[in-house]
Short mmCIF file of C-alpha atoms in Angstrom, two decimals:
data_model
loop_
_atom_site.label_atom_id
_atom_site.label_comp_id
_atom_site.label_asym_id
_atom_site.label_seq_id
_atom_site.Cartn_x
_atom_site.Cartn_y
_atom_site.Cartn_z
CA MET A 1 -34.31 -32.08 37.16
CA ARG A 2 -34.95 -28.60 39.19
CA SER A 3 -34.39 -25.27 38.13
CA VAL A 4 -32.81 -23.15 40.81
CA ARG A 5 -35.76 -21.20 42.04
CA PHE A 6 -35.15 -17.16 41.21
CA ALA A 7 -35.83 -15.15 44.48
CA THR A 8 -35.96 -11.81 42.82
CA THR A 9 -39.49 -11.18 42.32
CA ARG A 10 -39.51 -11.65 46.42
CA TRP A 11 -36.85 -9.18 47.64
CA ARG A 12 -38.33 -6.25 48.46
CA LEU A 13 -41.54 -8.22 49.58
CA ALA A 14 -39.58 -10.05 51.88
CA VAL A 15 -37.44 -7.17 53.46
CA LEU A 16 -39.95 -5.88 56.00
CA GLY A 17 -40.65 -9.16 57.40
CA ALA A 18 -37.64 -10.65 57.30
CA ALA A 19 -36.42 -7.54 59.29
CA ILE A 20 -38.67 -7.76 61.70
CA ALA A 21 -38.92 -11.18 62.97
CA PRO A 22 -35.44 -12.05 64.42
CA VAL A 23 -35.32 -8.16 66.03
CA VAL A 24 -38.59 -8.82 67.83
CA VAL A 25 -37.16 -12.07 69.32
CA LEU A 26 -33.56 -10.77 69.97
CA VAL A 27 -33.75 -7.23 70.43
CA THR A 28 -33.75 -5.74 74.50
CA VAL A 29 -34.78 -2.41 75.63
CA GLY A 30 -32.24 0.27 74.99
CA ALA A 31 -31.02 -0.82 71.35
CA THR A 32 -30.04 1.88 68.97
CA PRO A 33 -31.81 1.79 65.64
CA VAL A 34 -28.87 1.90 62.81
CA PRO A 35 -28.94 5.88 60.96
CA LEU A 36 -30.49 5.84 57.72
CA PRO A 37 -27.77 4.44 54.78
CA THR A 38 -26.31 6.12 52.05
CA ASP A 39 -27.57 4.37 48.80
CA VAL A 40 -24.44 2.50 48.38
CA HIS A 41 -24.42 -0.01 45.12
CA VAL A 42 -22.05 -3.12 44.65
CA ASP A 43 -22.43 -5.02 41.68
CA LEU A 44 -23.08 -8.78 41.80
CA TYR A 45 -19.70 -10.24 40.70
CA GLN A 46 -20.81 -13.74 39.27
CA ASP A 47 -24.22 -15.94 39.96
CA GLY A 48 -22.87 -18.73 41.42
CA VAL A 49 -20.60 -21.84 40.22
CA ALA A 50 -20.89 -24.77 38.20
CA THR A 51 -18.94 -28.27 37.88
CA ALA A 52 -18.06 -30.50 35.17
CA GLU A 53 -16.83 -34.31 34.56
CA ASP A 54 -13.53 -33.54 34.79
CA GLY A 55 -13.49 -31.31 38.00
CA SER A 56 -13.49 -28.26 36.59
CA LEU A 57 -15.17 -24.98 38.57
CA LEU A 58 -16.86 -22.52 36.54
CA ARG A 59 -17.99 -18.83 37.44
CA LEU A 60 -21.27 -18.13 36.32
CA PRO A 61 -21.95 -14.63 35.13
CA ASP A 62 -24.38 -12.38 36.90
CA GLY A 63 -28.17 -13.55 35.80
CA MET A 64 -27.75 -16.66 34.27
CA ALA A 65 -30.31 -18.16 36.55
CA ALA A 66 -28.40 -21.93 36.20
CA THR A 67 -30.62 -24.70 35.89
CA TYR A 68 -28.46 -27.65 37.84
CA LEU A 69 -28.93 -31.54 37.38
CA ASP A 70 -30.52 -32.90 40.57
CA GLY A 71 -28.08 -33.06 43.54
CA SER A 72 -25.17 -31.20 41.90
CA ARG A 73 -23.80 -28.00 40.65
CA VAL A 74 -23.53 -29.65 37.18
CA LEU A 75 -25.36 -27.42 34.42
CA ASP A 76 -28.24 -29.26 32.91
CA PRO A 77 -27.34 -29.58 29.36
CA ALA A 78 -30.66 -29.17 28.25
CA ALA A 79 -31.23 -25.70 29.49
CA LEU A 80 -28.68 -24.51 28.03
CA SER A 81 -28.87 -22.76 24.77
CA PRO A 82 -28.00 -25.88 21.87
CA ALA A 83 -26.00 -23.17 19.97
CA LEU A 84 -23.93 -22.24 23.03
CA PRO A 85 -21.40 -20.43 21.00
CA ALA A 86 -17.79 -20.53 21.74
CA GLY A 87 -17.68 -17.26 22.70
CA SER A 88 -19.55 -17.64 25.53
CA LEU A 89 -17.31 -19.63 27.57
CA ASP A 90 -14.00 -18.54 28.56
CA PRO A 91 -11.54 -21.34 29.43
CA ALA A 92 -8.80 -19.28 30.86
CA ASP A 93 -10.50 -17.08 33.47
CA GLY A 94 -10.51 -13.76 32.15
CA GLU A 95 -14.30 -12.19 31.21
CA VAL A 96 -16.73 -12.05 34.34
CA ASP A 97 -19.60 -11.90 31.74
CA ARG A 98 -19.04 -14.96 30.45
CA LEU A 99 -19.01 -18.75 31.82
CA THR A 100 -15.16 -18.98 33.19
CA VAL A 101 -13.23 -21.70 34.24
CA ILE A 102 -11.41 -20.72 37.30
CA ALA A 103 -9.96 -24.29 38.37
CA GLY A 104 -9.51 -27.65 36.51
CA SER A 105 -9.03 -28.21 32.91
CA PRO A 106 -10.04 -26.01 30.37
CA LEU A 107 -13.74 -26.76 28.72
CA THR A 108 -15.01 -26.56 25.51
CA ALA A 109 -18.67 -25.48 24.76
CA ASP A 110 -19.40 -29.07 23.42
CA ARG A 111 -18.39 -30.57 26.59
CA LEU A 112 -20.87 -28.73 28.49
CA LEU A 113 -23.47 -29.64 26.07
CA ASP A 114 -22.83 -33.48 26.28
CA ALA A 115 -25.49 -34.55 28.30
CA GLU A 116 -24.17 -38.29 29.25
CA ALA A 117 -20.94 -36.52 30.61
CA ALA A 118 -23.14 -34.05 32.67
CA GLU A 119 -25.15 -37.35 34.13
CA ARG A 120 -21.99 -38.95 34.80
CA ALA A 121 -20.51 -35.89 36.87
CA ALA A 122 -24.24 -35.25 38.61
CA SER A 123 -24.21 -39.00 39.61
CA VAL A 124 -20.98 -38.77 41.45
CA SER A 125 -21.86 -35.67 42.89
CA ARG A 126 -25.23 -37.31 43.94
CA ALA A 127 -23.48 -40.64 45.53
CA TRP A 128 -21.22 -37.58 47.28
CA LEU A 129 -24.46 -36.58 49.01
CA ALA A 130 -25.71 -39.97 49.70
CA GLU A 131 -22.54 -40.59 51.93
CA GLY A 132 -23.79 -37.70 54.74
CA ASP A 133 -26.59 -36.23 55.80
CA LEU A 134 -28.62 -33.37 54.02
CA PRO A 135 -28.78 -30.51 56.06
CA GLY A 136 -32.37 -28.94 56.44
CA LYS A 137 -33.84 -32.28 55.27
CA GLY A 138 -37.49 -32.25 55.77
CA THR A 139 -37.76 -28.77 56.68
CA ARG A 140 -38.68 -25.59 54.39
CA PHE A 141 -34.98 -25.17 54.09
CA ALA A 142 -33.70 -28.36 52.41
CA ALA A 143 -32.92 -26.76 49.16
CA LEU A 144 -31.23 -24.00 50.83
CA GLY A 145 -29.11 -26.55 52.89
CA GLU A 146 -28.80 -28.86 50.01
CA ASP A 147 -27.32 -25.87 47.84
CA ALA A 148 -24.95 -24.51 50.53
CA LEU A 149 -23.27 -28.08 50.75
CA LEU A 150 -22.94 -28.54 47.37
CA ASP A 151 -21.36 -24.98 46.78
CA LEU A 152 -18.96 -25.82 49.71
CA HIS A 153 -18.16 -29.25 47.79
CA ALA A 154 -17.54 -27.68 44.35
CA MET A 155 -15.43 -24.82 45.80
CA THR A 156 -13.27 -27.34 47.63
CA LEU A 157 -10.51 -28.44 45.31
CA GLU A 158 -8.79 -31.73 45.38
CA ASN A 159 -5.76 -30.71 47.09
CA GLY A 160 -8.08 -29.64 50.07
CA ALA A 161 -8.05 -26.09 49.55
CA SER A 162 -11.38 -24.53 50.16
CA LEU A 163 -11.78 -21.21 48.18
CA ALA A 164 -13.29 -18.30 49.93
CA ALA A 165 -15.25 -17.29 46.66
CA PRO A 166 -15.07 -17.85 42.90
CA SER A 167 -13.90 -14.03 42.24
CA PRO A 168 -10.00 -13.58 41.45
CA ARG A 169 -9.95 -11.53 44.75
CA TRP A 170 -11.36 -14.17 46.95
CA ARG A 171 -9.87 -17.30 45.16
CA PHE A 172 -7.73 -18.12 48.01
CA VAL A 173 -7.77 -19.77 51.32
CA TRP A 174 -8.61 -18.06 54.42
CA PRO A 175 -8.10 -19.97 58.04
CA ARG A 176 -11.28 -18.83 59.22
CA ASP A 177 -13.35 -19.81 56.45
CA ALA A 178 -11.63 -23.05 55.63
CA SER A 179 -12.08 -24.08 59.47
CA PHE A 180 -15.75 -23.38 59.33
CA THR A 181 -15.90 -25.78 55.72
CA ALA A 182 -14.39 -28.31 57.64
CA ALA A 183 -16.61 -28.04 60.42
CA ALA A 184 -19.64 -28.12 58.23
CA TYR A 185 -18.60 -31.08 56.15
CA ALA A 186 -17.70 -33.09 59.71
CA ARG A 187 -21.26 -32.19 61.06
CA THR A 188 -23.20 -33.77 57.51
CA GLY A 189 -20.79 -36.91 58.04
CA HIS A 190 -18.33 -35.83 55.31
CA VAL A 191 -15.23 -36.59 57.68
CA ASP A 192 -12.92 -37.26 55.09
CA ASP A 193 -13.66 -34.14 53.21
CA ALA A 194 -13.26 -31.89 56.78
CA LEU A 195 -9.56 -33.94 57.50
CA ARG A 196 -8.71 -33.12 53.94
CA VAL A 197 -9.45 -29.40 54.69
CA LEU A 198 -7.54 -29.11 57.74
CA ASP A 199 -4.68 -31.32 56.10
CA PHE A 200 -4.25 -27.93 53.61
CA LEU A 201 -4.22 -25.73 56.33
CA ARG A 202 -1.71 -27.75 58.01
CA SER A 203 0.26 -27.78 54.72
CA VAL A 204 0.59 -23.67 54.62
CA GLN A 205 0.78 -23.30 58.44
CA GLU A 206 3.92 -21.31 59.35
CA ALA A 207 7.04 -22.75 60.93
CA ASP A 208 5.89 -21.10 64.54
CA GLY A 209 2.57 -22.62 64.00
CA SER A 210 1.00 -19.31 63.09
CA PHE A 211 -1.42 -18.15 60.00
CA GLN A 212 -1.33 -15.57 57.59
CA ALA A 213 -4.52 -14.23 56.80
CA ARG A 214 -4.72 -16.27 53.66
CA TYR A 215 -3.28 -18.59 51.15
CA LEU A 216 -2.79 -19.41 47.47
CA PRO A 217 -4.92 -22.74 46.93
CA ASP A 218 -2.04 -24.15 45.30
CA ALA A 219 -0.34 -23.78 48.92
CA SER A 220 2.67 -22.22 47.52
CA GLY A 221 2.58 -19.06 49.96
CA VAL A 222 0.20 -16.35 50.51
CA PRO A 223 -0.74 -13.53 48.02
CA ASP A 224 -0.02 -10.58 49.65
CA ASP A 225 1.42 -8.93 52.58
CA ARG A 226 -1.74 -8.62 54.93
CA GLY A 227 0.55 -10.39 57.19
CA GLY A 228 -0.36 -12.88 60.11
CA GLN A 229 -4.03 -13.33 61.48
CA SER A 230 -4.17 -15.24 64.96
CA ASP A 231 -7.87 -16.02 64.85
CA GLY A 232 -6.84 -18.50 62.53
CA ASN A 233 -5.51 -20.75 65.22
CA GLY A 234 -8.26 -20.47 67.25
CA TRP A 235 -10.78 -21.41 64.32
CA ALA A 236 -8.48 -24.24 63.07
CA LEU A 237 -8.68 -25.82 66.95
CA TRP A 238 -12.13 -25.52 67.05
CA SER A 239 -12.79 -27.27 63.87
CA ALA A 240 -10.30 -29.69 64.56
CA TRP A 241 -12.26 -30.70 67.70
CA THR A 242 -15.48 -30.26 65.75
CA VAL A 243 -14.68 -33.09 63.25
CA LEU A 244 -12.87 -35.37 65.77
CA ASP A 245 -16.08 -35.18 68.12
CA GLU A 246 -18.21 -36.55 64.92
CA LEU A 247 -16.41 -39.84 64.88
CA GLU A 248 -17.60 -42.35 66.96
CA ALA A 249 -15.77 -45.68 66.02
CA PRO A 250 -12.77 -45.40 68.64
CA GLN A 251 -10.25 -46.55 65.54
CA ASP A 252 -11.60 -43.90 63.41
CA ARG A 253 -11.30 -41.68 66.27
CA ALA A 254 -7.61 -42.30 66.99
CA ALA A 255 -6.45 -42.34 63.33
CA ALA A 256 -8.27 -39.04 62.65
CA ARG A 257 -6.55 -37.48 66.14
CA GLU A 258 -2.89 -38.80 64.77
CA ARG A 259 -3.77 -37.04 61.36
CA LEU A 260 -4.82 -33.62 63.27
CA ALA A 261 -1.92 -33.87 65.69
CA PRO A 262 0.77 -31.54 63.71
CA LEU A 263 -2.10 -28.64 63.28
CA VAL A 264 -3.60 -29.19 66.63
CA ASP A 265 -0.11 -29.03 68.27
CA ALA A 266 1.66 -26.29 66.41
CA SER A 267 -1.83 -24.18 67.17
CA THR A 268 -1.91 -24.92 70.55
CA SER A 269 1.54 -23.97 70.99
CA TYR A 270 1.37 -20.94 69.36
CA VAL A 271 -1.68 -19.68 71.09
CA LEU A 272 -0.25 -20.28 74.43
CA GLY A 273 3.02 -18.75 73.44
CA ILE A 274 1.02 -15.13 72.49
CA LEU A 275 -0.89 -15.37 75.77
CA ASP A 276 0.40 -12.59 78.01
CA GLU A 277 1.57 -13.65 81.29
CA ASP A 278 0.14 -10.99 83.37
CA THR A 279 -3.16 -10.59 81.41
CA ALA A 280 -3.71 -13.53 80.01
CA LEU A 281 -4.99 -11.61 76.82
CA PRO A 282 -3.48 -12.38 73.27
CA PRO A 283 -1.79 -9.36 71.53
CA PRO A 284 -4.08 -7.39 68.95
CA SER A 285 -3.89 -9.09 65.78
CA SER A 286 -6.41 -8.85 62.54
CA ASP A 287 -9.57 -10.40 63.01
CA TYR A 288 -12.88 -10.82 60.66
CA TRP A 289 -13.21 -6.91 59.56
CA GLU A 290 -9.59 -7.68 58.28
CA VAL A 291 -8.47 -4.03 59.05
CA HIS A 292 -5.23 -3.30 60.57
CA PRO A 293 -5.46 -3.59 64.54
CA THR A 294 -5.14 -1.10 66.73
CA GLU A 295 -6.14 -2.56 69.81
CA LEU A 296 -7.33 -6.25 70.92
CA THR A 297 -10.60 -7.11 69.94
CA LEU A 298 -13.41 -9.72 70.73
CA GLY A 299 -12.90 -11.17 67.35
CA THR A 300 -9.42 -12.28 68.21
CA ALA A 301 -9.75 -13.18 72.01
CA ALA A 302 -13.31 -15.24 71.91
CA PRO A 303 -11.91 -17.48 69.08
CA LEU A 304 -8.53 -18.07 70.60
CA LEU A 305 -10.49 -19.07 73.84
CA ALA A 306 -12.63 -21.23 71.83
CA GLY A 307 -9.41 -22.93 70.01
CA LEU A 308 -8.02 -23.47 74.01
CA GLU A 309 -10.96 -24.88 74.91
CA ALA A 310 -10.83 -27.43 71.88
CA ALA A 311 -7.16 -28.22 72.48
CA ARG A 312 -8.09 -29.28 76.06
CA SER A 313 -10.91 -31.44 74.83
CA ILE A 314 -8.69 -32.91 71.96
CA TYR A 315 -5.85 -33.83 74.28
CA ALA A 316 -8.25 -35.21 76.83
CA ASP A 317 -9.64 -37.37 74.20
CA GLY A 318 -6.54 -38.74 73.54
CA GLU A 319 -5.68 -39.11 77.09
CA GLN A 320 -2.42 -36.63 77.11
CA TRP A 321 -3.24 -35.26 80.21
CA ALA A 322 -0.40 -32.89 80.68
CA SER A 323 -0.88 -31.08 77.54
CA ALA A 324 -4.60 -30.89 78.10
CA ALA A 325 -4.25 -29.28 81.68
CA ASP A 326 -2.22 -26.26 79.85
CA ALA A 327 -4.73 -25.79 77.47
CA ALA A 328 -7.38 -26.20 80.66
CA ARG A 329 -5.49 -23.66 82.61
CA ALA A 330 -5.26 -20.97 79.87
CA ALA A 331 -8.33 -21.36 78.58
CA ALA A 332 -9.73 -20.53 81.88
CA ARG A 333 -7.46 -17.79 82.60
CA LEU A 334 -8.43 -16.28 79.03
CA ARG A 335 -11.95 -16.85 79.67
CA THR A 336 -12.11 -14.54 82.95
CA ALA A 337 -9.82 -12.28 81.38
CA ILE A 338 -12.31 -11.63 78.27
CA GLU A 339 -15.17 -11.70 80.87
CA GLU A 340 -13.31 -9.23 82.84
CA ARG A 341 -12.12 -7.06 80.10
CA PHE A 342 -15.00 -7.11 77.68
CA GLY A 343 -17.94 -8.44 79.60
CA PRO A 344 -18.98 -5.16 81.99
CA GLN A 345 -19.29 -3.01 78.88
CA GLY A 346 -21.35 -5.45 77.22
CA TYR A 347 -18.76 -7.45 74.93
CA PRO A 348 -17.76 -4.54 72.78
CA ARG A 349 -15.63 -4.90 69.48
CA HIS A 350 -12.67 -3.24 71.39
CA ALA A 351 -11.11 -4.21 74.86
CA SER A 352 -11.29 -0.21 75.77
CA GLY A 353 -15.08 -0.02 74.71
CA GLY A 354 -17.51 1.41 72.23
CA PRO A 355 -19.78 -0.40 69.85
CA GLN A 356 -20.55 -4.02 69.58
CA ASP A 357 -19.89 -6.46 66.53
CA ALA A 358 -20.69 -9.75 65.32
CA ALA A 359 -18.08 -11.38 67.40
CA THR A 360 -20.53 -11.40 70.25
CA THR A 361 -21.99 -14.89 68.80
CA PHE A 362 -18.29 -15.87 68.93
CA ALA A 363 -18.68 -15.57 73.23
CA LEU A 364 -21.45 -17.92 72.78
CA PRO A 365 -21.98 -21.80 71.63
CA PRO A 366 -21.13 -23.65 69.41
CA PHE A 367 -17.75 -21.74 69.84
CA GLN A 368 -17.56 -21.76 73.68
CA PRO A 369 -18.74 -25.08 76.02
CA THR A 370 -21.09 -22.19 77.74
CA ALA A 371 -21.54 -19.18 77.25
CA LEU A 372 -19.29 -16.51 78.58
CA GLU A 373 -20.74 -14.66 81.70
CA GLY A 374 -23.39 -12.07 80.09
CA ALA A 375 -22.57 -12.94 76.71
CA ASP A 376 -25.87 -14.23 75.98
CA GLU A 377 -27.45 -11.01 76.96
CA ALA A 378 -24.98 -8.83 74.86
CA TRP A 379 -25.44 -10.80 72.10
CA ARG A 380 -29.48 -10.20 71.93
CA SER A 381 -28.84 -6.57 72.75
CA SER A 382 -26.26 -5.98 69.81
CA VAL A 383 -28.67 -6.52 66.91
CA MET A 384 -30.49 -3.39 66.62
CA SER A 385 -27.29 -1.69 65.93
CA MET A 386 -26.50 -3.94 63.21
CA LEU A 387 -29.59 -4.02 61.66
CA ARG A 388 -29.47 -2.86 57.92
CA PRO A 389 -32.43 -1.59 55.82
CA ALA A 390 -33.04 -5.34 53.92
CA GLY A 391 -32.92 -7.17 57.02
CA GLY A 392 -29.32 -8.60 57.53
CA VAL A 393 -26.73 -7.12 59.49
CA ALA A 394 -23.39 -5.85 59.02
CA PRO A 395 -20.15 -6.67 60.36
CA GLY A 396 -20.78 -4.15 63.36
CA ALA A 397 -22.56 -1.38 64.83
CA GLY A 398 -19.00 0.49 63.67
CA TRP A 399 -18.95 -0.23 60.65
CA ARG A 400 -19.70 2.09 57.64
CA THR A 401 -22.96 3.53 57.25
CA ASP A 402 -24.11 2.13 53.68
CA GLY A 403 -27.02 0.27 54.14
CA ILE A 404 -25.66 -3.21 53.02
CA SER A 405 -26.28 -6.19 55.10
CA TRP A 406 -23.37 -9.27 55.11
CA THR A 407 -24.66 -12.56 54.81
CA PRO A 408 -21.59 -14.32 56.72
CA GLN A 409 -22.64 -12.06 59.98
CA THR A 410 -26.22 -12.45 59.67
CA ALA A 411 -25.86 -16.20 59.21
CA LEU A 412 -23.69 -15.99 62.77
CA PHE A 413 -26.86 -14.54 64.61
CA ALA A 414 -28.44 -17.73 62.82
CA LEU A 415 -26.50 -20.31 64.64
CA ALA A 416 -26.10 -18.33 67.44
CA GLY A 417 -29.79 -18.66 67.83
CA ALA A 418 -29.75 -22.27 66.62
CA SER A 419 -26.83 -22.85 69.22
CA THR A 420 -28.65 -21.51 72.44
CA GLY A 421 -32.33 -22.92 71.69
CA GLU A 422 -33.73 -19.57 70.11
CA VAL A 423 -35.34 -21.93 67.10
CA GLU A 424 -37.74 -19.00 66.07
CA ALA A 425 -34.81 -16.33 65.60
CA ALA A 426 -32.63 -18.94 63.84
CA GLU A 427 -35.26 -19.82 61.46
CA SER A 428 -36.36 -16.11 60.75
CA TRP A 429 -32.23 -15.86 59.97
CA LEU A 430 -32.57 -18.18 57.61
CA ASP A 431 -35.26 -17.25 55.42
CA TRP A 432 -33.81 -14.03 55.13
CA LEU A 433 -30.91 -15.87 53.76
CA ASP A 434 -32.78 -17.78 51.72
CA THR A 435 -34.38 -15.22 50.10
CA HIS A 436 -31.88 -13.65 49.08
CA ARG A 437 -29.61 -16.10 47.27
CA THR A 438 -28.79 -15.29 43.66
CA ALA A 439 -30.88 -16.22 40.63
CA SER A 440 -28.49 -19.71 40.64
CA GLY A 441 -29.16 -20.23 44.40
CA ALA A 442 -25.80 -19.05 45.76
CA ILE A 443 -25.58 -16.78 48.89
CA PRO A 444 -23.62 -13.79 47.98
CA GLU A 445 -21.12 -11.98 50.48
CA LYS A 446 -23.60 -8.85 50.81
CA VAL A 447 -27.58 -7.73 50.29
CA LEU A 448 -27.91 -4.11 48.98
CA ALA A 449 -30.13 -1.76 50.90
CA ASP A 450 -33.06 -2.71 48.24
CA GLY A 451 -32.65 -6.14 48.82
CA SER A 452 -30.59 -7.36 45.59
CA PRO A 453 -27.59 -9.79 46.37
CA ALA A 454 -23.90 -8.14 45.63
CA ALA A 455 -20.40 -8.89 45.26
CA VAL A 456 -19.08 -12.62 45.46
CA ALA A 457 -21.47 -15.72 45.16
CA PRO A 458 -21.05 -18.13 46.84
CA LEU A 459 -19.18 -17.07 49.55
CA THR A 460 -18.01 -20.16 51.58
CA TRP A 461 -18.16 -18.63 54.97
CA SER A 462 -21.69 -17.92 54.85
CA SER A 463 -22.31 -21.28 53.03
CA ALA A 464 -20.93 -23.15 56.15
CA LEU A 465 -22.33 -21.23 58.64
CA VAL A 466 -26.13 -22.18 56.92
CA VAL A 467 -24.92 -25.78 57.07
CA LEU A 468 -24.22 -25.63 60.70
CA THR A 469 -27.40 -23.65 61.83
CA LEU A 470 -29.39 -26.40 59.92
CA VAL A 471 -27.56 -28.90 61.91
CA GLU A 472 -27.91 -27.24 65.11
CA LEU A 473 -31.78 -26.84 64.50
CA GLU A 474 -31.74 -30.44 64.14
CA ASP A 475 -29.99 -31.16 67.07
CA GLN A 476 -32.58 -28.98 68.86
CA ARG A 477 -35.31 -30.92 67.26
CA ALA A 478 -33.75 -34.15 68.55
CA ALA A 479 -33.41 -32.96 71.97
CA ASP A 480 -37.35 -31.61 71.96
CA ALA A 481 -38.02 -34.94 70.96
CA ALA A 482 -36.27 -36.86 73.50
CA LEU A 483 -38.08 -34.63 76.47
CA PRO A 484 -40.37 -36.86 78.50
#
């Protein structure tokens, strides 16, 4: 049994080194340093999650520093107080300063202290891990990869709903985050789980093939009136091809393709239908910034291009040549339109120009078959303008100047590095993410200027991106080893 390491003592020592290493690799001449931040504080809403034998999911209070049984997110009863009071466990999703059951059956303190029940649950988790591949195995990132994968597994409900995070306002399913979770599952050999997550997305997909910004985890509808978000279609298609491409046996591939067909057909039809006949570009939509759209962003256009490229591959794989040709033509037109509209300006966030954001990574592999013209240079030049004091990046150069690093965007830079052969940069970003985990080993959504983890933890989008980055790095090592 191992105790999850507590990174707090290393936060401030790691800030400078973590910030410098990726920047040295990626920043080009002319990058503008980020202004000095305001010292904004955001609480850490929880320390992580835990699971129990009956499938219950618990949210851990900040500072708990959980010790898990090996290969699981099951709390080690030996590390819990033998006199764990009933008042320290909330069975009904209430106070944040207590262990709280947020999904599954209610639990009692006695159940958490049952060593035999805990070991049974941990054994199931270890068996699940053994069915696939451990991301980062044999590297200094082995613990980071295993913990990220275990958090994804814990946050995926039986019906395939992949929760974005444990807190009430995040306890929904974003099509974007769920698509990345499915891709991470597939890339680590857990294709059945990946398909389950994509099945959920199909179950909530709108009649016209579109997606809302987020959904209730019981698939009963949406939690608010945020409205549609078209990048979800692009990410779902990209994820579907990522899943399908992991299957080698023809019969398994055919079965998965048939299972994914309703999601793929509806999403492709929707994307084709929203592209302007003259410009080939989609209309404005909210993207990963999740703000009201005022004009088209790269964060919308690039994921839709990734989706069309994926649809082309899926249809060609199934020898549906007419559908493949339709997707290919639309993808070619959209790619050219993005290159002509965004490219000359260095791929800014908005089509009209201005600062860049982390969507520069969306114009690169593994999202696109090949980098869009000029996108590699744009990605490299964008780092310094988004860099924050703790060493991570903000969602974009135009984001509010609050000193806060965001882990999903930082992890996107790691994935871009791994996918484009910038191994040193990718590993530097991973080192930073590893150092800034919570005491229970979860990747938080945010990191404050002083290096403290903040907001929700784990954030599944960040966890999935870390897993995908580690797999990409393994692919790079394998490719290098195959060279004569």
